[in-house]
Amino acid sequence: MIKIRPRGNESIQQMLKRFKRLCQREGLTRDMKRHSYYEKPSERKRRQSRKALRKVDKDELFVPRSHG
């Protein structure tokens, strides 16, 4: 659970901005969006495989070359 305490003379808007940033960093917003609707197991597998393929493609783009 994320807890925010006011720092000195911090306004409500600054506290809210800090809270949102912490939620985003922890991945809470992503989880809330993902759990806001039911995802069939087949759709979940498809999403995960697409994510893995993107990772492989990204890794292949940035293959370090040896200077030989």
mmCIF file of N, CA and C in Angstrom:
data_model
loop_
_atom_site.group_PDB
_atom_site.id
_atom_site.type_symbol
_atom_site.label_atom_id
_atom_site.label_comp_id
_atom_site.label_asym_id
_atom_site.label_seq_id
_atom_site.Cartn_x
_atom_site.Cartn_y
_atom_site.Cartn_z
ATOM 1 N N MET A 1 0.845 -1.172 0.000
ATOM 2 C CA MET A 1 0.000 0.000 0.000
ATOM 3 C C MET A 1 0.891 1.237 0.000
ATOM 4 N N ILE A 2 0.561 2.183 -0.835
ATOM 5 C CA ILE A 2 1.337 3.409 -0.953
ATOM 6 C C ILE A 2 0.754 4.452 -0.009
ATOM 7 N N LYS A 3 1.620 5.016 0.803
ATOM 8 C CA LYS A 3 1.189 6.069 1.722
ATOM 9 C C LYS A 3 1.984 7.329 1.423
ATOM 10 N N ILE A 4 1.295 8.455 1.441
ATOM 11 C CA ILE A 4 1.910 9.744 1.172
ATOM 12 C C ILE A 4 1.689 10.645 2.385
ATOM 13 N N ARG A 5 2.753 11.277 2.825
ATOM 14 C CA ARG A 5 2.642 12.267 3.900
ATOM 15 C C ARG A 5 3.091 13.608 3.344
ATOM 16 N N PRO A 6 2.430 14.677 3.754
ATOM 17 C CA PRO A 6 2.814 15.995 3.228
ATOM 18 C C PRO A 6 4.229 16.375 3.647
ATOM 19 N N ARG A 7 4.947 16.963 2.718
ATOM 20 C CA ARG A 7 6.306 17.434 2.977
ATOM 21 C C ARG A 7 6.262 18.942 3.209
ATOM 22 N N GLY A 8 6.528 19.361 4.399
ATOM 23 C CA GLY A 8 6.604 20.788 4.693
ATOM 24 C C GLY A 8 5.349 21.533 4.297
ATOM 25 N N ASN A 9 5.493 22.439 3.358
ATOM 26 C CA ASN A 9 4.391 23.295 2.918
ATOM 27 C C ASN A 9 3.881 22.829 1.549
ATOM 28 N N GLU A 10 3.750 21.521 1.359
ATOM 29 C CA GLU A 10 3.356 20.937 0.077
ATOM 30 C C GLU A 10 1.845 21.050 -0.129
ATOM 31 N N SER A 11 1.446 21.438 -1.341
ATOM 32 C CA SER A 11 0.023 21.580 -1.634
ATOM 33 C C SER A 11 -0.597 20.216 -1.942
ATOM 34 N N ILE A 12 -1.922 20.192 -1.978
ATOM 35 C CA ILE A 12 -2.655 18.965 -2.293
ATOM 36 C C ILE A 12 -2.323 18.498 -3.714
ATOM 37 N N GLN A 13 -2.201 19.444 -4.648
ATOM 38 C CA GLN A 13 -1.893 19.091 -6.035
ATOM 39 C C GLN A 13 -0.519 18.428 -6.137
ATOM 40 N N GLN A 14 0.459 18.943 -5.390
ATOM 41 C CA GLN A 14 1.793 18.351 -5.416
ATOM 42 C C GLN A 14 1.777 16.949 -4.817
ATOM 43 N N MET A 15 1.006 16.773 -3.734
ATOM 44 C CA MET A 15 0.896 15.456 -3.114
ATOM 45 C C MET A 15 0.236 14.468 -4.067
ATOM 46 N N LEU A 16 -0.823 14.912 -4.747
ATOM 47 C CA LEU A 16 -1.529 14.050 -5.692
ATOM 48 C C LEU A 16 -0.620 13.652 -6.852
ATOM 49 N N LYS A 17 0.166 14.602 -7.346
ATOM 50 C CA LYS A 17 1.104 14.322 -8.431
ATOM 51 C C LYS A 17 2.150 13.294 -7.985
ATOM 52 N N ARG A 18 2.652 13.440 -6.762
ATOM 53 C CA ARG A 18 3.631 12.502 -6.217
ATOM 54 C C ARG A 18 3.015 11.114 -6.040
ATOM 55 N N PHE A 19 1.757 11.084 -5.582
ATOM 56 C CA PHE A 19 1.050 9.816 -5.402
ATOM 57 C C PHE A 19 0.859 9.104 -6.734
ATOM 58 N N LYS A 20 0.430 9.839 -7.757
ATOM 59 C CA LYS A 20 0.225 9.240 -9.078
ATOM 60 C C LYS A 20 1.530 8.701 -9.645
ATOM 61 N N ARG A 21 2.615 9.443 -9.445
ATOM 62 C CA ARG A 21 3.916 9.010 -9.933
ATOM 63 C C ARG A 21 4.343 7.709 -9.246
ATOM 64 N N LEU A 22 4.126 7.624 -7.935
ATOM 65 C CA LEU A 22 4.471 6.404 -7.199
ATOM 66 C C LEU A 22 3.619 5.222 -7.657
ATOM 67 N N CYS A 23 2.327 5.468 -7.886
ATOM 68 C CA CYS A 23 1.441 4.399 -8.364
ATOM 69 C C CYS A 23 1.899 3.889 -9.721
ATOM 70 N N GLN A 24 2.305 4.810 -10.579
ATOM 71 C CA GLN A 24 2.762 4.422 -11.906
ATOM 72 C C GLN A 24 4.058 3.624 -11.807
ATOM 73 N N ARG A 25 4.960 4.058 -10.943
ATOM 74 C CA ARG A 25 6.237 3.378 -10.775
ATOM 75 C C ARG A 25 6.051 1.962 -10.229
ATOM 76 N N GLU A 26 5.066 1.792 -9.349
ATOM 77 C CA GLU A 26 4.796 0.476 -8.773
ATOM 78 C C GLU A 26 3.998 -0.425 -9.718
ATOM 79 N N GLY A 27 3.437 0.146 -10.781
ATOM 80 C CA GLY A 27 2.677 -0.639 -11.746
ATOM 81 C C GLY A 27 1.217 -0.809 -11.371
ATOM 82 N N LEU A 28 0.730 -0.024 -10.428
ATOM 83 C CA LEU A 28 -0.660 -0.159 -9.994
ATOM 84 C C LEU A 28 -1.642 0.256 -11.077
ATOM 85 N N THR A 29 -1.328 1.317 -11.810
ATOM 86 C CA THR A 29 -2.257 1.774 -12.847
ATOM 87 C C THR A 29 -2.380 0.726 -13.950
ATOM 88 N N ARG A 30 -1.257 0.097 -14.300
ATOM 89 C CA ARG A 30 -1.278 -0.947 -15.328
ATOM 90 C C ARG A 30 -2.103 -2.138 -14.859
ATOM 91 N N ASP A 31 -1.926 -2.530 -13.599
ATOM 92 C CA ASP A 31 -2.693 -3.652 -13.056
ATOM 93 C C ASP A 31 -4.178 -3.334 -12.991
ATOM 94 N N MET A 32 -4.516 -2.114 -12.605
ATOM 95 C CA MET A 32 -5.929 -1.742 -12.516
ATOM 96 C C MET A 32 -6.584 -1.792 -13.889
ATOM 97 N N LYS A 33 -5.884 -1.307 -14.904
ATOM 98 C CA LYS A 33 -6.436 -1.354 -16.258
ATOM 99 C C LYS A 33 -6.604 -2.793 -16.725
ATOM 100 N N ARG A 34 -5.623 -3.635 -16.394
ATOM 101 C CA ARG A 34 -5.678 -5.025 -16.837
ATOM 102 C C ARG A 34 -6.781 -5.793 -16.126
ATOM 103 N N HIS A 35 -7.051 -5.485 -14.869
ATOM 104 C CA HIS A 35 -8.061 -6.205 -14.101
ATOM 105 C C HIS A 35 -9.440 -5.547 -14.152
ATOM 106 N N SER A 36 -9.583 -4.483 -14.914
ATOM 107 C CA SER A 36 -10.875 -3.801 -14.961
ATOM 108 C C SER A 36 -11.894 -4.566 -15.813
ATOM 109 N N TYR A 37 -11.438 -5.537 -16.585
ATOM 110 C CA TYR A 37 -12.339 -6.361 -17.388
ATOM 111 C C TYR A 37 -11.793 -7.782 -17.418
ATOM 112 N N TYR A 38 -12.654 -8.725 -17.764
ATOM 113 C CA TYR A 38 -12.241 -10.130 -17.812
ATOM 114 C C TYR A 38 -11.471 -10.398 -19.094
ATOM 115 N N GLU A 39 -10.370 -11.086 -18.948
ATOM 116 C CA GLU A 39 -9.563 -11.465 -20.096
ATOM 117 C C GLU A 39 -9.546 -12.991 -20.188
ATOM 118 N N LYS A 40 -9.997 -13.502 -21.327
ATOM 119 C CA LYS A 40 -10.027 -14.950 -21.502
ATOM 120 C C LYS A 40 -8.599 -15.491 -21.481
ATOM 121 N N PRO A 41 -8.437 -16.733 -21.013
ATOM 122 C CA PRO A 41 -7.094 -17.320 -20.968
ATOM 123 C C PRO A 41 -6.393 -17.322 -22.328
ATOM 124 N N SER A 42 -7.142 -17.557 -23.401
ATOM 125 C CA SER A 42 -6.520 -17.559 -24.730
ATOM 126 C C SER A 42 -6.016 -16.157 -25.092
ATOM 127 N N GLU A 43 -6.784 -15.123 -24.721
ATOM 128 C CA GLU A 43 -6.348 -13.752 -24.991
ATOM 129 C C GLU A 43 -5.119 -13.402 -24.163
ATOM 130 N N ARG A 44 -5.084 -13.905 -22.945
ATOM 131 C CA ARG A 44 -3.938 -13.642 -22.073
ATOM 132 C C ARG A 44 -2.673 -14.274 -22.651
ATOM 133 N N LYS A 45 -2.783 -15.525 -23.117
ATOM 134 C CA LYS A 45 -1.634 -16.202 -23.723
ATOM 135 C C LYS A 45 -1.175 -15.461 -24.973
ATOM 136 N N ARG A 46 -2.136 -15.008 -25.780
ATOM 137 C CA ARG A 46 -1.802 -14.278 -27.000
ATOM 138 C C ARG A 46 -1.073 -12.976 -26.667
ATOM 139 N N ARG A 47 -1.563 -12.273 -25.645
ATOM 140 C CA ARG A 47 -0.930 -11.015 -25.233
ATOM 141 C C ARG A 47 0.493 -11.268 -24.739
ATOM 142 N N GLN A 48 0.667 -12.326 -23.946
ATOM 143 C CA GLN A 48 1.993 -12.635 -23.422
ATOM 144 C C GLN A 48 2.957 -13.051 -24.532
ATOM 145 N N SER A 49 2.469 -13.803 -25.518
ATOM 146 C CA SER A 49 3.354 -14.214 -26.612
ATOM 147 C C SER A 49 3.735 -13.007 -27.468
ATOM 148 N N ARG A 50 2.789 -12.088 -27.693
ATOM 149 C CA ARG A 50 3.119 -10.870 -28.440
ATOM 150 C C ARG A 50 4.160 -10.043 -27.694
ATOM 151 N N LYS A 51 4.015 -9.984 -26.372
ATOM 152 C CA LYS A 51 4.973 -9.242 -25.548
ATOM 153 C C LYS A 51 6.363 -9.866 -25.657
ATOM 154 N N ALA A 52 6.432 -11.199 -25.625
ATOM 155 C CA ALA A 52 7.710 -11.900 -25.746
ATOM 156 C C ALA A 52 8.336 -11.655 -27.117
ATOM 157 N N LEU A 53 7.511 -11.663 -28.174
ATOM 158 C CA LEU A 53 8.034 -11.409 -29.516
ATOM 159 C C LEU A 53 8.588 -9.992 -29.641
ATOM 160 N N ARG A 54 7.893 -9.028 -29.047
ATOM 161 C CA ARG A 54 8.392 -7.649 -29.068
ATOM 162 C C ARG A 54 9.735 -7.557 -28.354
ATOM 163 N N LYS A 55 9.861 -8.281 -27.245
ATOM 164 C CA LYS A 55 11.116 -8.268 -26.492
ATOM 165 C C LYS A 55 12.248 -8.864 -27.322
ATOM 166 N N VAL A 56 11.976 -9.968 -28.017
ATOM 167 C CA VAL A 56 12.993 -10.596 -28.864
ATOM 168 C C VAL A 56 13.398 -9.642 -29.979
ATOM 169 N N ASP A 57 12.423 -9.015 -30.625
ATOM 170 C CA ASP A 57 12.719 -8.069 -31.700
ATOM 171 C C ASP A 57 13.559 -6.908 -31.187
ATOM 172 N N LYS A 58 13.222 -6.413 -30.024
ATOM 173 C CA LYS A 58 13.957 -5.289 -29.434
ATOM 174 C C LYS A 58 15.384 -5.709 -29.101
ATOM 175 N N ASP A 59 15.544 -6.911 -28.550
ATOM 176 C CA ASP A 59 16.877 -7.403 -28.212
ATOM 177 C C ASP A 59 17.729 -7.606 -29.463
ATOM 178 N N GLU A 60 17.111 -8.042 -30.555
ATOM 179 C CA GLU A 60 17.850 -8.242 -31.800
ATOM 180 C C GLU A 60 18.287 -6.915 -32.406
ATOM 181 N N LEU A 61 17.524 -5.869 -32.190
ATOM 182 C CA LEU A 61 17.890 -4.556 -32.710
ATOM 183 C C LEU A 61 19.169 -4.039 -32.072
ATOM 184 N N PHE A 62 19.349 -4.302 -30.802
ATOM 185 C CA PHE A 62 20.458 -3.732 -30.055
ATOM 186 C C PHE A 62 21.516 -4.772 -29.706
ATOM 187 N N VAL A 63 21.860 -5.622 -30.677
ATOM 188 C CA VAL A 63 22.903 -6.620 -30.449
ATOM 189 C C VAL A 63 24.246 -5.906 -30.496
ATOM 190 N N PRO A 64 25.026 -5.994 -29.420
ATOM 191 C CA PRO A 64 26.334 -5.331 -29.440
ATOM 192 C C PRO A 64 27.282 -6.043 -30.399
ATOM 193 N N ARG A 65 27.959 -5.278 -31.198
ATOM 194 C CA ARG A 65 28.900 -5.844 -32.166
ATOM 195 C C ARG A 65 30.305 -5.797 -31.578
ATOM 196 N N SER A 66 31.058 -6.849 -31.840
ATOM 197 C CA SER A 66 32.444 -6.865 -31.364
ATOM 198 C C SER A 66 33.303 -6.105 -32.369
ATOM 199 N N HIS A 67 34.238 -5.354 -31.866
ATOM 200 C CA HIS A 67 35.128 -4.576 -32.732
ATOM 201 C C HIS A 67 36.366 -5.417 -33.008
ATOM 202 N N GLY A 68 36.306 -6.220 -34.075
ATOM 203 C CA GLY A 68 37.401 -7.149 -34.313
ATOM 204 C C GLY A 68 38.063 -7.043 -35.590
#
